[in-house]
mmCIF file of C-alpha atoms in Angstrom:
data_model
loop_
_atom_site.group_PDB
_atom_site.id
_atom_site.type_symbol
_atom_site.label_atom_id
_atom_site.label_comp_id
_atom_site.label_asym_id
_atom_site.label_seq_id
_atom_site.Cartn_x
_atom_site.Cartn_y
_atom_site.Cartn_z
ATOM 1 C CA MET G 191 1.784 -7.554 -11.336
ATOM 2 C CA GLU G 192 -1.108 -5.079 -11.620
ATOM 3 C CA LEU G 193 -4.460 -6.521 -10.627
ATOM 4 C CA HIS G 194 -6.402 -5.673 -13.572
ATOM 5 C CA GLU G 195 -3.778 -7.146 -15.360
ATOM 6 C CA LEU G 196 -3.797 -10.087 -13.783
ATOM 7 C CA ILE G 197 -7.572 -10.581 -14.284
ATOM 8 C CA ARG G 198 -6.928 -9.919 -17.692
ATOM 9 C CA GLN G 199 -5.232 -13.181 -18.013
ATOM 10 C CA GLY G 200 -7.878 -15.040 -16.938
ATOM 11 C CA GLU G 201 -8.041 -18.401 -14.753
ATOM 12 C CA GLY G 202 -5.308 -20.802 -15.929
ATOM 13 C CA GLU G 203 -2.700 -22.863 -14.745
ATOM 14 C CA ARG G 204 -1.035 -20.338 -12.443
ATOM 15 C CA LEU G 205 -3.925 -18.152 -11.663
ATOM 16 C CA GLU G 206 -7.551 -19.010 -9.777
ATOM 17 C CA PHE G 207 -10.267 -16.112 -9.091
ATOM 18 C CA LYS G 208 -12.297 -17.148 -5.442
ATOM 19 C CA LYS G 209 -15.112 -14.821 -4.578
ATOM 20 C CA LYS G 210 -14.408 -15.903 -0.845
ATOM 21 C CA THR G 211 -12.533 -18.904 1.064
ATOM 22 C CA THR G 212 -15.817 -21.196 1.928
ATOM 23 C CA HIS G 213 -14.021 -23.793 3.867
ATOM 24 C CA PRO G 214 -10.095 -24.529 4.069
ATOM 25 C CA THR G 215 -10.811 -28.084 2.669
ATOM 26 C CA ARG G 216 -12.124 -26.705 -0.303
ATOM 27 C CA ILE G 217 -9.330 -24.290 -0.797
ATOM 28 C CA ALA G 218 -6.803 -26.706 0.317
ATOM 29 C CA ARG G 219 -7.206 -28.468 -3.251
ATOM 30 C CA THR G 220 -6.392 -25.282 -4.888
ATOM 31 C CA LEU G 221 -3.251 -24.326 -2.944
ATOM 32 C CA SER G 222 -2.029 -27.699 -3.237
ATOM 33 C CA SER G 223 -2.217 -27.975 -6.942
ATOM 34 C CA LEU G 224 -0.540 -24.711 -7.545
ATOM 35 C CA ALA G 225 2.395 -25.735 -4.994
ATOM 36 C CA ASN G 226 2.642 -28.958 -6.861
ATOM 37 C CA THR G 227 2.462 -27.778 -10.559
ATOM 38 C CA HIS G 228 4.326 -24.386 -11.223
ATOM 39 C CA GLY G 229 3.013 -22.274 -8.566
ATOM 40 C CA GLY G 230 0.932 -19.423 -8.917
ATOM 41 C CA ARG G 231 -1.780 -16.970 -7.333
ATOM 42 C CA VAL G 232 -5.391 -16.948 -5.749
ATOM 43 C CA LEU G 233 -7.407 -13.912 -6.217
ATOM 44 C CA VAL G 234 -9.851 -13.681 -3.284
ATOM 45 C CA GLY G 235 -12.182 -11.426 -3.958
ATOM 46 C CA VAL G 236 -12.969 -12.155 -7.594
ATOM 47 C CA ASP G 237 -15.683 -14.150 -9.343
ATOM 48 C CA ASP G 238 -15.575 -16.580 -11.957
ATOM 49 C CA ASP G 239 -16.226 -13.695 -14.598
ATOM 50 C CA GLY G 240 -13.328 -11.509 -13.394
ATOM 51 C CA ARG G 241 -15.299 -9.172 -11.476
ATOM 52 C CA VAL G 242 -13.847 -7.409 -8.330
ATOM 53 C CA VAL G 243 -16.530 -8.228 -5.540
ATOM 54 C CA GLY G 244 -14.194 -7.510 -2.992
ATOM 55 C CA VAL G 245 -13.880 -9.856 0.626
ATOM 56 C CA ARG G 246 -15.695 -8.512 3.350
ATOM 57 C CA ASP G 247 -12.963 -9.218 6.036
ATOM 58 C CA ALA G 248 -9.530 -9.627 4.594
ATOM 59 C CA GLU G 249 -8.367 -10.642 7.952
ATOM 60 C CA GLU G 250 -10.543 -13.376 8.237
ATOM 61 C CA GLU G 251 -9.999 -14.667 4.568
ATOM 62 C CA ILE G 252 -5.989 -14.681 5.341
ATOM 63 C CA TYR G 253 -6.999 -16.725 8.798
ATOM 64 C CA GLN G 254 -8.906 -19.228 6.403
ATOM 65 C CA LEU G 255 -6.184 -19.541 3.943
ATOM 66 C CA ARG G 256 -3.482 -20.155 6.908
ATOM 67 C CA GLN G 257 -5.266 -22.438 8.319
ATOM 68 C CA ALA G 258 -5.599 -24.629 4.951
ATOM 69 C CA ALA G 259 -2.171 -24.231 4.097
ATOM 70 C CA ALA G 260 -1.194 -25.192 7.722
ATOM 71 C CA HIS G 261 -3.515 -28.139 8.858
ATOM 72 C CA TYR G 262 -5.569 -29.359 5.553
ATOM 73 C CA ILE G 263 -1.918 -29.667 3.372
ATOM 74 C CA ASP G 264 0.604 -32.445 3.923
ATOM 75 C CA PRO G 265 3.449 -31.244 4.019
ATOM 76 C CA PRO G 266 2.237 -27.521 4.931
ATOM 77 C CA LEU G 267 2.667 -24.396 2.596
ATOM 78 C CA VAL G 268 4.134 -21.202 3.458
ATOM 79 C CA LEU G 269 1.688 -18.490 1.322
ATOM 80 C CA ARG G 270 2.450 -14.859 0.680
ATOM 81 C CA PHE G 271 -0.552 -12.234 1.134
ATOM 82 C CA HIS G 272 -0.814 -9.183 -0.359
ATOM 83 C CA GLU G 273 -3.949 -6.932 -0.282
ATOM 84 C CA VAL G 274 -5.119 -4.578 -3.293
ATOM 85 C CA GLU G 275 -8.128 -2.002 -2.807
ATOM 86 C CA GLU G 276 -9.948 -1.418 -6.183
ATOM 87 C CA GLU G 277 -12.752 1.097 -5.754
ATOM 88 C CA GLY G 278 -13.384 0.386 -1.902
ATOM 89 C CA ARG G 279 -13.344 -3.263 -2.307
ATOM 90 C CA VAL G 280 -10.683 -5.292 -0.781
ATOM 91 C CA VAL G 281 -8.933 -8.201 -3.115
ATOM 92 C CA VAL G 282 -6.666 -10.819 -1.555
ATOM 93 C CA VAL G 283 -3.851 -11.728 -3.552
ATOM 94 C CA VAL G 284 -2.297 -14.915 -2.434
ATOM 95 C CA THR G 285 1.032 -15.869 -3.887
ATOM 96 C CA VAL G 286 1.591 -20.245 -3.924
ATOM 97 C CA PRO G 287 5.298 -20.618 -4.606
ATOM 98 C CA GLU G 288 6.141 -24.002 -6.540
ATOM 99 C CA SER G 289 7.231 -26.317 -3.900
ATOM 100 C CA THR G 290 10.587 -28.223 -3.800
ATOM 101 C CA ASP G 291 8.820 -30.750 -1.595
ATOM 102 C CA LYS G 292 6.278 -32.364 -3.819
ATOM 103 C CA PRO G 293 3.587 -33.986 -3.619
ATOM 104 C CA HIS G 294 1.595 -31.947 -1.210
ATOM 105 C CA ARG G 295 -1.586 -33.628 -0.412
ATOM 106 C CA ALA G 296 -5.181 -31.889 0.906
ATOM 107 C CA GLN G 297 -7.399 -33.412 3.441
ATOM 108 C CA VAL G 298 -10.965 -33.976 1.392
ATOM 109 C CA ALA G 299 -12.347 -35.547 4.484
ATOM 110 C CA ASP G 300 -11.462 -37.009 7.815
ATOM 111 C CA GLY G 301 -8.234 -39.339 7.048
ATOM 112 C CA ASP G 302 -8.513 -39.090 3.393
ATOM 113 C CA TRP G 303 -5.623 -36.841 1.941
ATOM 114 C CA ARG G 304 -5.348 -36.380 -1.727
ATOM 115 C CA ALA G 305 -2.650 -34.958 -4.253
ATOM 116 C CA TYR G 306 -3.818 -32.373 -6.741
ATOM 117 C CA VAL G 307 -1.894 -30.545 -10.101
ATOM 118 C CA ARG G 308 -3.132 -27.891 -12.293
ATOM 119 C CA VAL G 309 -4.364 -28.870 -15.757
ATOM 120 C CA ARG G 310 -5.006 -25.583 -17.326
ATOM 121 C CA ASP G 311 -7.705 -23.853 -14.882
ATOM 122 C CA GLU G 312 -8.663 -27.208 -13.074
ATOM 123 C CA SER G 313 -7.475 -28.438 -9.692
ATOM 124 C CA VAL G 314 -7.310 -32.509 -10.785
ATOM 125 C CA GLN G 315 -6.746 -35.235 -8.788
ATOM 126 C CA THR G 316 -3.228 -37.033 -9.364
ATOM 127 C CA SER G 317 -2.836 -40.558 -10.172
ATOM 128 C CA GLN G 318 -0.286 -42.397 -8.441
ATOM 129 C CA LEU G 319 1.915 -42.003 -11.698
ATOM 130 C CA THR G 320 1.842 -38.187 -11.396
ATOM 131 C CA GLU G 321 2.667 -38.410 -7.820
ATOM 132 C CA ARG G 322 5.460 -40.935 -8.816
ATOM 133 C CA LEU G 323 6.801 -38.118 -11.314
ATOM 134 C CA LEU G 324 6.407 -35.434 -8.617
ATOM 135 C CA GLU G 325 8.660 -37.134 -6.207
ATOM 136 C CA ARG G 326 10.938 -37.988 -8.940
ATOM 137 C CA GLN G 327 11.165 -34.187 -10.814
ATOM 138 C CA ASP G 328 14.337 -33.429 -8.760
ATOM 139 C CA ALA G 329 16.365 -36.477 -9.757
ATOM 140 C CA GLY G 330 15.818 -35.781 -13.520
ATOM 141 C CA PRO G 331 14.450 -38.463 -16.170
ATOM 142 C CA ARG G 332 15.676 -41.589 -16.352
ATOM 143 C CA PHE G 333 14.693 -43.710 -19.936
ATOM 144 C CA GLU G 334 12.878 -47.218 -18.983
ATOM 145 C CA ARG G 335 11.664 -49.034 -22.004
ATOM 146 C CA ILE G 336 8.108 -50.127 -21.137
ATOM 147 C CA PRO G 337 5.618 -51.782 -23.630
ATOM 148 C CA LEU G 338 3.589 -49.322 -25.170
ATOM 149 C CA ASN G 339 -0.178 -49.142 -26.413
ATOM 150 C CA LYS G 340 -1.962 -47.829 -29.490
ATOM 151 C CA GLU G 341 -2.329 -44.210 -27.424
ATOM 152 C CA GLU G 342 1.127 -44.077 -26.111
ATOM 153 C CA LEU G 343 2.541 -44.892 -29.818
ATOM 154 C CA ALA G 344 0.411 -42.320 -31.202
ATOM 155 C CA VAL G 345 2.459 -39.700 -29.035
ATOM 156 C CA LEU G 346 5.460 -40.851 -30.104
ATOM 157 C CA ASP G 347 4.303 -40.906 -33.898
ATOM 158 C CA TYR G 348 3.104 -37.554 -33.593
ATOM 159 C CA LEU G 349 6.328 -36.262 -32.241
ATOM 160 C CA ARG G 350 8.518 -37.451 -35.110
ATOM 161 C CA LYS G 351 6.526 -35.188 -37.609
ATOM 162 C CA ASN G 352 6.157 -32.194 -35.233
ATOM 163 C CA PRO G 353 8.400 -30.515 -32.549
ATOM 164 C CA ARG G 354 5.906 -30.429 -29.880
ATOM 165 C CA ILE G 355 2.392 -31.492 -28.519
ATOM 166 C CA THR G 356 0.327 -29.974 -25.942
ATOM 167 C CA LEU G 357 -2.572 -31.583 -23.919
ATOM 168 C CA ALA G 358 -4.870 -30.209 -26.023
ATOM 169 C CA GLN G 359 -3.696 -31.436 -29.394
ATOM 170 C CA TYR G 360 -3.421 -34.634 -27.950
ATOM 171 C CA MET G 361 -7.130 -34.867 -26.767
ATOM 172 C CA LYS G 362 -8.160 -33.719 -30.102
ATOM 173 C CA LEU G 363 -5.767 -35.987 -32.094
ATOM 174 C CA LEU G 364 -6.914 -39.252 -30.264
ATOM 175 C CA ASN G 365 -10.593 -37.738 -29.565
ATOM 176 C CA ILE G 366 -10.273 -38.555 -25.792
ATOM 177 C CA GLY G 367 -11.006 -36.938 -22.525
ATOM 178 C CA GLN G 368 -8.728 -34.706 -20.606
ATOM 179 C CA ARG G 369 -7.987 -37.254 -17.775
ATOM 180 C CA ARG G 370 -7.158 -39.980 -19.797
ATOM 181 C CA ALA G 371 -4.714 -37.700 -22.215
ATOM 182 C CA PHE G 372 -3.115 -35.893 -19.044
ATOM 183 C CA ARG G 373 -2.412 -39.749 -17.593
ATOM 184 C CA THR G 374 -0.731 -40.968 -20.997
ATOM 185 C CA LEU G 375 1.803 -37.886 -21.154
ATOM 186 C CA ILE G 376 2.654 -38.065 -17.668
ATOM 187 C CA LYS G 377 3.426 -42.003 -17.671
ATOM 188 C CA LEU G 378 5.436 -41.231 -21.075
ATOM 189 C CA THR G 379 7.356 -38.445 -19.380
ATOM 190 C CA LEU G 380 7.599 -40.537 -16.320
ATOM 191 C CA HIS G 381 9.736 -43.299 -18.426
ATOM 192 C CA GLY G 382 11.835 -40.931 -20.343
ATOM 193 C CA TYR G 383 10.125 -41.018 -23.402
ATOM 194 C CA ILE G 384 9.069 -37.273 -23.757
ATOM 195 C CA ARG G 385 10.091 -34.219 -22.024
ATOM 196 C CA HIS G 386 7.768 -31.965 -20.326
ATOM 197 C CA HIS G 387 8.211 -28.172 -20.945
ATOM 198 C CA ASP G 388 6.425 -25.486 -18.998
ATOM 199 C CA LYS G 389 8.446 -22.064 -19.363
ATOM 200 C CA GLU G 390 5.543 -20.791 -21.763
ATOM 201 C CA ARG G 391 2.310 -20.038 -21.134
ATOM 202 C CA GLU G 392 0.952 -23.443 -22.341
ATOM 203 C CA VAL G 393 2.336 -26.620 -21.014
ATOM 204 C CA TYR G 394 3.891 -28.812 -23.772
ATOM 205 C CA TYR G 395 5.765 -32.364 -24.164
#
């Protein structure tokens, strides 16, 4: 895909803009969150507004990214790199494939490793619940009857009347924050009450 076309899409679940790689631990969160979700790309040399600023030294950026993927993420990731020149400025396009070996944890401090997933355009730290879902994704959902609270029942009630619900719709429906809403949807997915669909632009349940 052409660079401008990618930038036009804006940051999202599968795309992140970075002016430069400041430190392996910071980029490790982004890389691991993409691998833990649906894969995606990082455009290094593009600022948050989508302007191409270019990188000073593409080799140095690639070295930092490789360091992050090999030493600051567990299990390590294999990335693909592609350099694009735009009006004399170089952008490093980093492709992060969706992993079959989830969850990947990023080192946030000495001895402190945490897993992240993408929620829209952010890398969000997972709960143990989400990690269990990531580990079990390949095994397929099993239905487990669990006691449900008011917020969880509201999702099922909504889905009886509507074909699908997105994270944003659910946040609006109950007027709750993103993290809490995401946690509830993950919990219901984990126990087989709802299914997670990610083949379209926006994830829905």
